[in-house]
Amino acid sequence: MVVNLDSGPRVAGARLWHKASRPAGYLLAPLLIGQGRLARAKRGRLPNAPMPWSGVIEGPSPIQVLGLGDSTIAGVGVDDPMLGLTSQFSKNLYAHTQRGVIWNSVGQRGITSSQLVADYLPGALADHDRVDVAFVSIGANDAKNLASAGAAIRHIVRTIDTLHTSYPDALVIVSSLPAFHLFQSLPQPLRAIMAGHTQAIERQLRPLVEARRFALMTPPPTEYPAGFFATDGFHPSAEGYRIWAGFALDYVAGRGGFAHLTSR
């Protein structure tokens, strides 16, 4: 199946500064590593949400939702998996479609796109006979670790295409990468370097995602409201995941992404 999506917004390509942020980061590596360690020491490191990362919202003709990705899929920032991203997105999807939802999350905090492809995607495919909506949140650690933008893009695109091959009727939603320039918990120049490299990845990735009729990429946030972040100032809180899930649902619905799920 090909989802008939409305066109997304046009986004400018990566600028020179975005592409230069990675080599600049290598030059400043000792300083950036020190800043990162100090930031973690001040605010602490939060664990994944407790298991199980799955649930059922009772209703007719249940929709199968798969969350796939890094710490945001693993629920870092909340102590109840029902308050995480996939679960809150599923609650919004239930309200929108009036259909039941069966949701599962697969991932781990700290992983990159290459680790997702190698270590988590195969198991997710083996464990799920059917997926109607896949929500992919990955790439933040590629940006944070100054991984090659080209490699990160290839791995994320491979994830999307593999999901489509395995579940040709599924809509694949790819989350924008974090807007690191808005992370007040990150000192400068660490914040600027991470933000620049994030944009180098995202602005090249977005048109590749949007060229696929079965996939779309949500826009980056313009702000993070008060209460969005957990105590580490880096991952979302329960309120942050609620805002994110609602924003993603509204954006996809506005582009007609769920029309095939509401017409039954």
PDB file of C-alpha atoms in Angstrom:
ATOM      1  CA  MET A   1       0.000   0.000   0.000  1.00  0.00           C
ATOM      2  CA  VAL A   2       1.089   3.566  -0.717  1.00  0.00           C
ATOM      3  CA  VAL A   3      -0.182   6.176   1.724  1.00  0.00           C
ATOM      4  CA  ASN A   4      -1.471   9.263  -0.056  1.00  0.00           C
ATOM      5  CA  LEU A   5       0.234  11.933   2.031  1.00  0.00           C
ATOM      6  CA  ASP A   6      -0.104  15.648   1.569  1.00  0.00           C
ATOM      7  CA  SER A   7       3.173  17.414   0.882  1.00  0.00           C
ATOM      8  CA  GLY A   8       5.295  18.459   3.824  1.00  0.00           C
ATOM      9  CA  PRO A   9       6.971  21.834   4.260  1.00  0.00           C
ATOM     10  CA  ARG A  10      10.003  22.657   2.133  1.00  0.00           C
ATOM     11  CA  VAL A  11      13.203  22.754   4.186  1.00  0.00           C
ATOM     12  CA  ALA A  12      16.506  24.319   3.149  1.00  0.00           C
ATOM     13  CA  GLY A  13      19.493  22.015   2.753  1.00  0.00           C
ATOM     14  CA  ALA A  14      22.381  21.815   5.177  1.00  0.00           C
ATOM     15  CA  ARG A  15      24.399  25.028   5.338  1.00  0.00           C
ATOM     16  CA  LEU A  16      28.164  25.370   5.427  1.00  0.00           C
ATOM     17  CA  TRP A  17      28.182  25.776   9.222  1.00  0.00           C
ATOM     18  CA  HIS A  18      26.165  22.594   9.659  1.00  0.00           C
ATOM     19  CA  LYS A  19      28.677  20.645   7.574  1.00  0.00           C
ATOM     20  CA  ALA A  20      31.621  22.309   9.334  1.00  0.00           C
ATOM     21  CA  SER A  21      30.358  21.537  12.838  1.00  0.00           C
ATOM     22  CA  ARG A  22      31.714  17.972  12.818  1.00  0.00           C
ATOM     23  CA  PRO A  23      35.332  18.865  11.981  1.00  0.00           C
ATOM     24  CA  ALA A  24      35.066  21.781  14.408  1.00  0.00           C
ATOM     25  CA  GLY A  25      33.894  19.313  17.032  1.00  0.00           C
ATOM     26  CA  TYR A  26      36.939  17.135  16.499  1.00  0.00           C
ATOM     27  CA  LEU A  27      39.198  20.149  16.930  1.00  0.00           C
ATOM     28  CA  LEU A  28      37.441  21.025  20.189  1.00  0.00           C
ATOM     29  CA  ALA A  29      37.066  17.414  21.338  1.00  0.00           C
ATOM     30  CA  PRO A  30      38.877  17.691  24.707  1.00  0.00           C
ATOM     31  CA  LEU A  31      36.779  20.700  25.691  1.00  0.00           C
ATOM     32  CA  LEU A  32      33.500  19.167  24.482  1.00  0.00           C
ATOM     33  CA  ILE A  33      34.124  15.859  26.233  1.00  0.00           C
ATOM     34  CA  GLY A  34      34.827  17.709  29.456  1.00  0.00           C
ATOM     35  CA  GLN A  35      31.670  19.809  29.102  1.00  0.00           C
ATOM     36  CA  GLY A  36      29.572  16.708  28.437  1.00  0.00           C
ATOM     37  CA  ARG A  37      30.905  14.896  31.484  1.00  0.00           C
ATOM     38  CA  LEU A  38      30.364  17.919  33.685  1.00  0.00           C
ATOM     39  CA  ALA A  39      26.778  18.324  32.463  1.00  0.00           C
ATOM     40  CA  ARG A  40      26.020  14.654  33.269  1.00  0.00           C
ATOM     41  CA  ALA A  41      27.684  14.933  36.661  1.00  0.00           C
ATOM     42  CA  LYS A  42      25.551  17.952  37.581  1.00  0.00           C
ATOM     43  CA  ARG A  43      22.203  16.513  36.477  1.00  0.00           C
ATOM     44  CA  GLY A  44      22.680  12.751  36.717  1.00  0.00           C
ATOM     45  CA  ARG A  45      21.951   9.976  34.248  1.00  0.00           C
ATOM     46  CA  LEU A  46      18.425   8.598  34.034  1.00  0.00           C
ATOM     47  CA  PRO A  47      17.558   4.940  33.315  1.00  0.00           C
ATOM     48  CA  ASN A  48      15.210   3.442  30.771  1.00  0.00           C
ATOM     49  CA  ALA A  49      11.571   3.206  31.773  1.00  0.00           C
ATOM     50  CA  PRO A  50      10.800  -0.112  33.491  1.00  0.00           C
ATOM     51  CA  MET A  51       9.494  -3.002  31.417  1.00  0.00           C
ATOM     52  CA  PRO A  52       7.205  -3.995  29.817  1.00  0.00           C
ATOM     53  CA  TRP A  53       7.419  -1.577  26.896  1.00  0.00           C
ATOM     54  CA  SER A  54       4.126  -2.728  25.467  1.00  0.00           C
ATOM     55  CA  GLY A  55       0.442  -2.348  26.031  1.00  0.00           C
ATOM     56  CA  VAL A  56      -3.086  -2.712  24.705  1.00  0.00           C
ATOM     57  CA  ILE A  57      -5.764  -0.053  24.414  1.00  0.00           C
ATOM     58  CA  GLU A  58      -9.014  -1.936  24.005  1.00  0.00           C
ATOM     59  CA  GLY A  59     -11.149  -1.130  20.971  1.00  0.00           C
ATOM     60  CA  PRO A  60     -12.343  -2.472  17.634  1.00  0.00           C
ATOM     61  CA  SER A  61      -9.958  -3.510  14.823  1.00  0.00           C
ATOM     62  CA  PRO A  62      -6.771  -2.844  16.804  1.00  0.00           C
ATOM     63  CA  ILE A  63      -3.974  -0.889  15.111  1.00  0.00           C
ATOM     64  CA  GLN A  64      -0.473  -2.287  15.584  1.00  0.00           C
ATOM     65  CA  VAL A  65       2.061   0.399  16.558  1.00  0.00           C
ATOM     66  CA  LEU A  66       5.810  -0.185  16.746  1.00  0.00           C
ATOM     67  CA  GLY A  67       8.131   2.356  18.369  1.00  0.00           C
ATOM     68  CA  LEU A  68      11.735   1.910  17.309  1.00  0.00           C
ATOM     69  CA  GLY A  69      14.763   3.900  18.410  1.00  0.00           C
ATOM     70  CA  ASP A  70      16.950   5.243  21.186  1.00  0.00           C
ATOM     71  CA  SER A  71      16.355   6.602  24.695  1.00  0.00           C
ATOM     72  CA  THR A  72      13.166   8.396  23.723  1.00  0.00           C
ATOM     73  CA  ILE A  73      11.644   5.073  22.677  1.00  0.00           C
ATOM     74  CA  ALA A  74      13.108   3.413  25.777  1.00  0.00           C
ATOM     75  CA  GLY A  75      11.245   5.942  27.931  1.00  0.00           C
ATOM     76  CA  VAL A  76      14.240   7.596  29.577  1.00  0.00           C
ATOM     77  CA  GLY A  77      12.817  10.378  31.722  1.00  0.00           C
ATOM     78  CA  VAL A  78       9.735   8.563  33.063  1.00  0.00           C
ATOM     79  CA  ASP A  79       9.268   5.827  35.646  1.00  0.00           C
ATOM     80  CA  ASP A  80       6.146   4.356  34.030  1.00  0.00           C
ATOM     81  CA  PRO A  81       6.199   3.035  30.427  1.00  0.00           C
ATOM     82  CA  MET A  82       2.614   4.202  29.980  1.00  0.00           C
ATOM     83  CA  LEU A  83       3.960   7.769  30.161  1.00  0.00           C
ATOM     84  CA  GLY A  84       6.545   7.275  27.401  1.00  0.00           C
ATOM     85  CA  LEU A  85       6.478   8.324  23.763  1.00  0.00           C
ATOM     86  CA  THR A  86       5.053   5.225  22.066  1.00  0.00           C
ATOM     87  CA  SER A  87       2.335   4.716  24.663  1.00  0.00           C
ATOM     88  CA  GLN A  88       1.223   8.361  24.650  1.00  0.00           C
ATOM     89  CA  PHE A  89       1.272   8.441  20.853  1.00  0.00           C
ATOM     90  CA  SER A  90      -0.901   5.300  20.895  1.00  0.00           C
ATOM     91  CA  LYS A  91      -3.395   6.959  23.255  1.00  0.00           C
ATOM     92  CA  ASN A  92      -3.675   9.869  20.830  1.00  0.00           C
ATOM     93  CA  LEU A  93      -4.057   7.487  17.891  1.00  0.00           C
ATOM     94  CA  TYR A  94      -6.871   5.676  19.696  1.00  0.00           C
ATOM     95  CA  ALA A  95      -8.679   8.973  20.288  1.00  0.00           C
ATOM     96  CA  HIS A  96      -8.193   9.979  16.650  1.00  0.00           C
ATOM     97  CA  THR A  97      -9.264   6.723  14.987  1.00  0.00           C
ATOM     98  CA  GLN A  98     -11.633   5.265  17.591  1.00  0.00           C
ATOM     99  CA  ARG A  99      -9.879   1.946  17.066  1.00  0.00           C
ATOM    100  CA  GLY A 100      -8.001  -0.178  19.543  1.00  0.00           C
ATOM    101  CA  VAL A 101      -4.206   0.008  19.630  1.00  0.00           C
ATOM    102  CA  ILE A 102      -1.590  -2.615  20.407  1.00  0.00           C
ATOM    103  CA  TRP A 103       1.779  -0.960  20.939  1.00  0.00           C
ATOM    104  CA  ASN A 104       5.345  -2.139  21.459  1.00  0.00           C
ATOM    105  CA  SER A 105       8.655  -0.301  21.837  1.00  0.00           C
ATOM    106  CA  VAL A 106      12.024  -1.689  20.768  1.00  0.00           C
ATOM    107  CA  GLY A 107      15.287   0.133  21.394  1.00  0.00           C
ATOM    108  CA  GLN A 108      17.810   1.235  23.975  1.00  0.00           C
ATOM    109  CA  ARG A 109      19.185   4.438  25.391  1.00  0.00           C
ATOM    110  CA  GLY A 110      22.449   5.647  23.881  1.00  0.00           C
ATOM    111  CA  ILE A 111      22.232   3.714  20.615  1.00  0.00           C
ATOM    112  CA  THR A 112      23.120   5.127  17.214  1.00  0.00           C
ATOM    113  CA  SER A 113      21.434   4.460  13.890  1.00  0.00           C
ATOM    114  CA  SER A 114      24.005   1.789  13.016  1.00  0.00           C
ATOM    115  CA  GLN A 115      23.322  -0.034  16.279  1.00  0.00           C
ATOM    116  CA  LEU A 116      19.598   0.177  15.649  1.00  0.00           C
ATOM    117  CA  VAL A 117      20.019  -1.510  12.265  1.00  0.00           C
ATOM    118  CA  ALA A 118      22.422  -4.180  13.494  1.00  0.00           C
ATOM    119  CA  ASP A 119      21.148  -4.996  16.986  1.00  0.00           C
ATOM    120  CA  TYR A 120      17.479  -4.055  17.316  1.00  0.00           C
ATOM    121  CA  LEU A 121      15.744  -3.934  13.935  1.00  0.00           C
ATOM    122  CA  PRO A 122      16.142  -7.675  13.159  1.00  0.00           C
ATOM    123  CA  GLY A 123      14.558  -8.676  16.472  1.00  0.00           C
ATOM    124  CA  ALA A 124      11.725  -6.199  16.045  1.00  0.00           C
ATOM    125  CA  LEU A 125      10.904  -7.644  12.629  1.00  0.00           C
ATOM    126  CA  ALA A 126      11.035 -11.207  13.946  1.00  0.00           C
ATOM    127  CA  ASP A 127       8.674 -10.400  16.824  1.00  0.00           C
ATOM    128  CA  HIS A 128       6.011  -8.554  14.814  1.00  0.00           C
ATOM    129  CA  ASP A 129       3.942 -10.236  12.121  1.00  0.00           C
ATOM    130  CA  ARG A 130       2.099  -7.007  11.388  1.00  0.00           C
ATOM    131  CA  VAL A 131       2.751  -3.311  11.893  1.00  0.00           C
ATOM    132  CA  ASP A 132       0.342  -0.559  10.837  1.00  0.00           C
ATOM    133  CA  VAL A 133       2.280   2.443  12.141  1.00  0.00           C
ATOM    134  CA  ALA A 134       6.004   2.553  12.878  1.00  0.00           C
ATOM    135  CA  PHE A 135       7.347   5.498  14.884  1.00  0.00           C
ATOM    136  CA  VAL A 136      11.119   5.825  14.474  1.00  0.00           C
ATOM    137  CA  SER A 137      13.116   8.105  16.788  1.00  0.00           C
ATOM    138  CA  ILE A 138      16.833   7.809  16.143  1.00  0.00           C
ATOM    139  CA  GLY A 139      19.809   9.981  15.221  1.00  0.00           C
ATOM    140  CA  ALA A 140      20.325  12.078  18.355  1.00  0.00           C
ATOM    141  CA  ASN A 141      23.285   9.960  19.430  1.00  0.00           C
ATOM    142  CA  ASP A 142      24.770  10.053  15.932  1.00  0.00           C
ATOM    143  CA  ALA A 143      24.718  13.840  16.225  1.00  0.00           C
ATOM    144  CA  LYS A 144      25.977  13.856  19.817  1.00  0.00           C
ATOM    145  CA  ASN A 145      28.823  11.464  18.992  1.00  0.00           C
ATOM    146  CA  LEU A 146      29.763  13.398  15.828  1.00  0.00           C
ATOM    147  CA  ALA A 147      29.189  10.299  13.693  1.00  0.00           C
ATOM    148  CA  SER A 148      29.376  10.678   9.931  1.00  0.00           C
ATOM    149  CA  ALA A 149      26.239  12.406   8.637  1.00  0.00           C
ATOM    150  CA  GLY A 150      26.318  10.285   5.494  1.00  0.00           C
ATOM    151  CA  ALA A 151      26.522   7.042   7.464  1.00  0.00           C
ATOM    152  CA  ALA A 152      23.735   8.094   9.836  1.00  0.00           C
ATOM    153  CA  ILE A 153      21.487   8.990   6.921  1.00  0.00           C
ATOM    154  CA  ARG A 154      22.160   5.656   5.201  1.00  0.00           C
ATOM    155  CA  HIS A 155      21.317   3.705   8.337  1.00  0.00           C
ATOM    156  CA  ILE A 156      18.100   5.620   8.992  1.00  0.00           C
ATOM    157  CA  VAL A 157      16.988   5.246   5.384  1.00  0.00           C
ATOM    158  CA  ARG A 158      17.811   1.545   5.583  1.00  0.00           C
ATOM    159  CA  THR A 159      15.629   1.279   8.670  1.00  0.00           C
ATOM    160  CA  ILE A 160      12.731   2.953   6.877  1.00  0.00           C
ATOM    161  CA  ASP A 161      13.051   0.841   3.738  1.00  0.00           C
ATOM    162  CA  THR A 162      13.422  -2.385   5.718  1.00  0.00           C
ATOM    163  CA  LEU A 163      10.259  -1.586   7.648  1.00  0.00           C
ATOM    164  CA  HIS A 164       8.443  -0.973   4.371  1.00  0.00           C
ATOM    165  CA  THR A 165       9.691  -4.227   2.866  1.00  0.00           C
ATOM    166  CA  SER A 166       8.519  -6.163   5.916  1.00  0.00           C
ATOM    167  CA  TYR A 167       5.270  -4.229   6.393  1.00  0.00           C
ATOM    168  CA  PRO A 168       4.238  -2.762   3.027  1.00  0.00           C
ATOM    169  CA  ASP A 169       0.940  -1.470   4.458  1.00  0.00           C
ATOM    170  CA  ALA A 170       2.581   0.445   7.308  1.00  0.00           C
ATOM    171  CA  LEU A 171       2.983   4.186   7.628  1.00  0.00           C
ATOM    172  CA  VAL A 172       6.511   5.023   8.813  1.00  0.00           C
ATOM    173  CA  ILE A 173       6.808   8.184  10.907  1.00  0.00           C
ATOM    174  CA  VAL A 174      10.332   9.477  11.426  1.00  0.00           C
ATOM    175  CA  SER A 175      10.799  11.977  14.216  1.00  0.00           C
ATOM    176  CA  SER A 176      12.858  15.078  13.706  1.00  0.00           C
ATOM    177  CA  LEU A 177      16.129  15.139  15.597  1.00  0.00           C
ATOM    178  CA  PRO A 178      16.298  17.170  18.820  1.00  0.00           C
ATOM    179  CA  ALA A 179      16.596  20.941  18.519  1.00  0.00           C
ATOM    180  CA  PHE A 180      19.824  20.998  20.506  1.00  0.00           C
ATOM    181  CA  HIS A 181      20.214  24.751  20.098  1.00  0.00           C
ATOM    182  CA  LEU A 182      17.276  25.056  22.525  1.00  0.00           C
ATOM    183  CA  PHE A 183      18.807  22.789  25.198  1.00  0.00           C
ATOM    184  CA  GLN A 184      19.709  25.233  27.950  1.00  0.00           C
ATOM    185  CA  SER A 185      21.276  22.378  29.922  1.00  0.00           C
ATOM    186  CA  LEU A 186      24.096  22.181  27.350  1.00  0.00           C
ATOM    187  CA  PRO A 187      26.949  24.692  27.682  1.00  0.00           C
ATOM    188  CA  GLN A 188      28.547  26.446  24.747  1.00  0.00           C
ATOM    189  CA  PRO A 189      30.281  25.533  22.493  1.00  0.00           C
ATOM    190  CA  LEU A 190      28.995  21.963  23.045  1.00  0.00           C
ATOM    191  CA  ARG A 191      25.431  23.084  22.323  1.00  0.00           C
ATOM    192  CA  ALA A 192      26.352  24.804  19.058  1.00  0.00           C
ATOM    193  CA  ILE A 193      28.437  21.895  17.781  1.00  0.00           C
ATOM    194  CA  MET A 194      25.708  19.337  18.535  1.00  0.00           C
ATOM    195  CA  ALA A 195      23.046  21.585  17.025  1.00  0.00           C
ATOM    196  CA  GLY A 196      25.056  22.158  13.864  1.00  0.00           C
ATOM    197  CA  HIS A 197      25.786  18.485  13.277  1.00  0.00           C
ATOM    198  CA  THR A 198      22.171  17.598  14.002  1.00  0.00           C
ATOM    199  CA  GLN A 199      21.085  19.911  11.222  1.00  0.00           C
ATOM    200  CA  ALA A 200      23.715  18.468   8.867  1.00  0.00           C
ATOM    201  CA  ILE A 201      22.018  15.088   9.335  1.00  0.00           C
ATOM    202  CA  GLU A 202      18.387  16.203   9.440  1.00  0.00           C
ATOM    203  CA  ARG A 203      18.369  18.570   6.480  1.00  0.00           C
ATOM    204  CA  GLN A 204      19.864  15.914   4.204  1.00  0.00           C
ATOM    205  CA  LEU A 205      17.710  13.128   5.621  1.00  0.00           C
ATOM    206  CA  ARG A 206      14.339  14.885   5.413  1.00  0.00           C
ATOM    207  CA  PRO A 207      13.962  15.002   1.606  1.00  0.00           C
ATOM    208  CA  LEU A 208      14.946  11.324   1.385  1.00  0.00           C
ATOM    209  CA  VAL A 209      12.247  10.378   3.875  1.00  0.00           C
ATOM    210  CA  GLU A 210       9.630  12.590   2.255  1.00  0.00           C
ATOM    211  CA  ALA A 211      10.390  11.137  -1.197  1.00  0.00           C
ATOM    212  CA  ARG A 212       8.954   7.842   0.028  1.00  0.00           C
ATOM    213  CA  ARG A 213       5.175   7.794  -0.265  1.00  0.00           C
ATOM    214  CA  PHE A 214       4.859   5.517   2.759  1.00  0.00           C
ATOM    215  CA  ALA A 215       6.879   7.735   5.123  1.00  0.00           C
ATOM    216  CA  LEU A 216       7.090  11.249   6.526  1.00  0.00           C
ATOM    217  CA  MET A 217       9.258  13.182   8.926  1.00  0.00           C
ATOM    218  CA  THR A 218       7.838  15.429  11.600  1.00  0.00           C
ATOM    219  CA  PRO A 219       9.139  19.025  11.766  1.00  0.00           C
ATOM    220  CA  PRO A 220      11.562  20.123  14.467  1.00  0.00           C
ATOM    221  CA  PRO A 221      10.132  21.927  17.486  1.00  0.00           C
ATOM    222  CA  THR A 222      10.323  25.699  17.566  1.00  0.00           C
ATOM    223  CA  GLU A 223      10.440  25.679  21.362  1.00  0.00           C
ATOM    224  CA  TYR A 224      10.385  23.353  24.350  1.00  0.00           C
ATOM    225  CA  PRO A 225       7.684  24.488  26.794  1.00  0.00           C
ATOM    226  CA  ALA A 226       8.251  24.668  30.534  1.00  0.00           C
ATOM    227  CA  GLY A 227       8.080  21.192  32.029  1.00  0.00           C
ATOM    228  CA  PHE A 228       9.119  19.476  28.810  1.00  0.00           C
ATOM    229  CA  PHE A 229      12.408  18.124  30.167  1.00  0.00           C
ATOM    230  CA  ALA A 230      13.054  15.559  32.878  1.00  0.00           C
ATOM    231  CA  THR A 231      15.421  16.251  35.758  1.00  0.00           C
ATOM    232  CA  ASP A 232      18.490  15.690  33.575  1.00  0.00           C
ATOM    233  CA  GLY A 233      17.519  18.626  31.358  1.00  0.00           C
ATOM    234  CA  PHE A 234      18.072  16.424  28.302  1.00  0.00           C
ATOM    235  CA  HIS A 235      15.340  13.812  27.977  1.00  0.00           C
ATOM    236  CA  PRO A 236      11.603  14.502  27.973  1.00  0.00           C
ATOM    237  CA  SER A 237       9.521  14.220  31.107  1.00  0.00           C
ATOM    238  CA  ALA A 238       6.078  12.614  31.114  1.00  0.00           C
ATOM    239  CA  GLU A 239       4.718  16.029  30.138  1.00  0.00           C
ATOM    240  CA  GLY A 240       7.358  16.305  27.425  1.00  0.00           C
ATOM    241  CA  TYR A 241       6.404  12.966  25.918  1.00  0.00           C
ATOM    242  CA  ARG A 242       2.740  13.959  26.100  1.00  0.00           C
ATOM    243  CA  ILE A 243       3.429  17.181  24.181  1.00  0.00           C
ATOM    244  CA  TRP A 244       5.631  15.372  21.652  1.00  0.00           C
ATOM    245  CA  ALA A 245       3.103  12.577  21.061  1.00  0.00           C
ATOM    246  CA  GLY A 246       0.248  15.039  20.581  1.00  0.00           C
ATOM    247  CA  PHE A 247       2.298  17.192  18.229  1.00  0.00           C
ATOM    248  CA  ALA A 248       3.306  14.173  16.122  1.00  0.00           C
ATOM    249  CA  LEU A 249      -0.252  12.847  15.939  1.00  0.00           C
ATOM    250  CA  ASP A 250      -1.681  16.231  14.925  1.00  0.00           C
ATOM    251  CA  TYR A 251       1.014  16.770  12.301  1.00  0.00           C
ATOM    252  CA  VAL A 252       0.588  13.371  10.670  1.00  0.00           C
ATOM    253  CA  ALA A 253      -3.199  13.608  10.791  1.00  0.00           C
ATOM    254  CA  GLY A 254      -3.035  17.061   9.204  1.00  0.00           C
ATOM    255  CA  ARG A 255      -1.175  15.567   6.261  1.00  0.00           C
ATOM    256  CA  GLY A 256      -3.700  12.765   5.839  1.00  0.00           C
ATOM    257  CA  GLY A 257      -1.384  10.105   7.185  1.00  0.00           C
ATOM    258  CA  PHE A 258      -4.092   8.241   9.090  1.00  0.00           C
ATOM    259  CA  ALA A 259      -6.822   8.404   6.441  1.00  0.00           C
ATOM    260  CA  HIS A 260      -6.350   4.718   5.624  1.00  0.00           C
ATOM    261  CA  LEU A 261      -6.868   3.867   9.307  1.00  0.00           C
ATOM    262  CA  THR A 262     -10.026   5.917   9.821  1.00  0.00           C
ATOM    263  CA  SER A 263     -11.838   4.897   6.633  1.00  0.00           C
ATOM    264  CA  ARG A 264     -12.570   1.346   7.762  1.00  0.00           C
TER     265      ARG A 264
END
